[in-house]
PDB file of C-alpha atoms in Angstrom:
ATOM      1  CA  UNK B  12     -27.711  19.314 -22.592  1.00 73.00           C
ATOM      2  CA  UNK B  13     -30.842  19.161 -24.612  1.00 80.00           C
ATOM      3  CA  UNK B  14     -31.981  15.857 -22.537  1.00 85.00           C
ATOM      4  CA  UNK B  15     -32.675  13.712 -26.447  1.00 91.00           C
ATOM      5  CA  UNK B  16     -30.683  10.707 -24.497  1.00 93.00           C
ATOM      6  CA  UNK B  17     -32.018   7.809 -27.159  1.00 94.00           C
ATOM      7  CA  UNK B  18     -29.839  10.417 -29.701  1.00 95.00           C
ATOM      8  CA  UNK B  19     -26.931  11.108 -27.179  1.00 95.00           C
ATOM      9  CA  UNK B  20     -26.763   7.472 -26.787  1.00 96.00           C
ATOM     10  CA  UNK B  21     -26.773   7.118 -30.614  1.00 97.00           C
ATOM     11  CA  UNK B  22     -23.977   9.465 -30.680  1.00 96.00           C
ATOM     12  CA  UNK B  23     -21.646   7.920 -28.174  1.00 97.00           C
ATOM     13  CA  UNK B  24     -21.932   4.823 -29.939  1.00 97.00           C
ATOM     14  CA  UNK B  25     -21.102   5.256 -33.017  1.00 98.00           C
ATOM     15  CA  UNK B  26     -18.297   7.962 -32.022  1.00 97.00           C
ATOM     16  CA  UNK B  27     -17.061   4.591 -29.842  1.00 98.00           C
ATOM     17  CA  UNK B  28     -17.131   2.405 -32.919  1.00 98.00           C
ATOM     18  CA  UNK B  29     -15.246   4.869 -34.814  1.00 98.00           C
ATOM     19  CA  UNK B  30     -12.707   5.201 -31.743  1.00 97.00           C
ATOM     20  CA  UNK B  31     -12.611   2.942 -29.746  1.00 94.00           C
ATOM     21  CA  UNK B  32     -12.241   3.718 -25.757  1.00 93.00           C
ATOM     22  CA  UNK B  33     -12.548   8.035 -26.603  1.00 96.00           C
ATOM     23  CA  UNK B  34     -12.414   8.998 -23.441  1.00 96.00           C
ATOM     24  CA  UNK B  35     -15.099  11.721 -23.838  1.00 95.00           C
ATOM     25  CA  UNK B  36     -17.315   9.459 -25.853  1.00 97.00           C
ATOM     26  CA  UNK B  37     -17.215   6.804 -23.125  1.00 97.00           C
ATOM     27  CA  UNK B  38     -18.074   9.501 -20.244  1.00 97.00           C
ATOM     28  CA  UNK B  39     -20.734  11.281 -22.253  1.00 96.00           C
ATOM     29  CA  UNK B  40     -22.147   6.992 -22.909  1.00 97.00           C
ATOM     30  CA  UNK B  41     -22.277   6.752 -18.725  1.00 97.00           C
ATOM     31  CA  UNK B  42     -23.897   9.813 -18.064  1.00 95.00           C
ATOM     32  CA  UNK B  43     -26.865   9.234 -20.837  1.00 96.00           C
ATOM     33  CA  UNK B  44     -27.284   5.455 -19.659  1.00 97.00           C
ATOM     34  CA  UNK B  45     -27.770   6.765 -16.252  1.00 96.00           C
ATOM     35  CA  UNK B  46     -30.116   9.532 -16.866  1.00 95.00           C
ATOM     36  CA  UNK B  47     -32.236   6.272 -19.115  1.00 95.00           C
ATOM     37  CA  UNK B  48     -32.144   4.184 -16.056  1.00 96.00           C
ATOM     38  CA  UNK B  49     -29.278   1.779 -17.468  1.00 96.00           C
ATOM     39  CA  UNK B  50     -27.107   1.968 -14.150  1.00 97.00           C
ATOM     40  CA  UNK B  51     -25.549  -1.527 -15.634  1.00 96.00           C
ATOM     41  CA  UNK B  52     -24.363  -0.155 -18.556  1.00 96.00           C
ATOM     42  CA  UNK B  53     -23.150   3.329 -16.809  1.00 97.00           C
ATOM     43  CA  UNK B  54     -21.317   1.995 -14.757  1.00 98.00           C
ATOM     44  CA  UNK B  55     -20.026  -0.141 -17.559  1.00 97.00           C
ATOM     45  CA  UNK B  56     -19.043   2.590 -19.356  1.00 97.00           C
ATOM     46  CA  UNK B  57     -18.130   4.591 -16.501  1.00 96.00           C
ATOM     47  CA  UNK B  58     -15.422   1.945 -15.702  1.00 97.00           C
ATOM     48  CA  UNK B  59     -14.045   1.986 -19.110  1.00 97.00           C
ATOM     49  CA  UNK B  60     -13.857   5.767 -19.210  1.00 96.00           C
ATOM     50  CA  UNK B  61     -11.927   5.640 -15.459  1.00 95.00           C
ATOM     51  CA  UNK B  62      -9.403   2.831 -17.074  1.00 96.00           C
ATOM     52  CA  UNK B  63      -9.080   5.359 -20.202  1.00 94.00           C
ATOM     53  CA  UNK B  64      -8.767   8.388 -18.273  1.00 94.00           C
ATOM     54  CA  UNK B  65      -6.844   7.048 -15.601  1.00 93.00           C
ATOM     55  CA  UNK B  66      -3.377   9.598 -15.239  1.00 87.00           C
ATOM     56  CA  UNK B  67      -5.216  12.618 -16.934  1.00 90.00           C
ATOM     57  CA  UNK B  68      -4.495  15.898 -15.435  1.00 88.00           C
ATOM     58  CA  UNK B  69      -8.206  17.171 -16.096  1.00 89.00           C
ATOM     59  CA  UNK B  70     -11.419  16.716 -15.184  1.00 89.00           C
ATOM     60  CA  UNK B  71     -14.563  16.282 -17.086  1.00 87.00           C
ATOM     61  CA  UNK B  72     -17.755  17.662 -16.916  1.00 87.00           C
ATOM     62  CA  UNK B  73     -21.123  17.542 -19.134  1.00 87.00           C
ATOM     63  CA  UNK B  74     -20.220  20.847 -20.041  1.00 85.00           C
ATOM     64  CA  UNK B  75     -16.925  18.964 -21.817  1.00 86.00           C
ATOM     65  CA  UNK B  76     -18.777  17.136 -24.312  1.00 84.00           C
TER      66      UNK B  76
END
């Protein structure tokens, strides 16, 4: 929300290290890769996050994280 993505991607990561394939962690990782220019890595992460979330009755949103 504030736009700091070098911190937001600080943030995902090292929730991700602490758990591993967090759902909201991984989603929250694609969306501040792409708004960096990474589209690699977002859609890296993206496709974890859809293997992760796959089944889920919700769906998130950048207001979710």
């Amino acid at each position: 929300r504030q736009r700091d993505y070098p911190a937001a991607l600080r943030a995902f990561r090292a929730a991700l290290a602490a758990y591993p394939n967090d759902p909201r962690a991984l989603f929250g990782l694609s969306l501040a890769l792409q708004a960096t220019g990474d589209a690699s890595g977002a859609a890296q992460a993206g496709a974890a996050f859809e293997t992760v979330w796959a089944g889920a009755d919700t769906i998130l949103t950048p207001d979710d994280l």
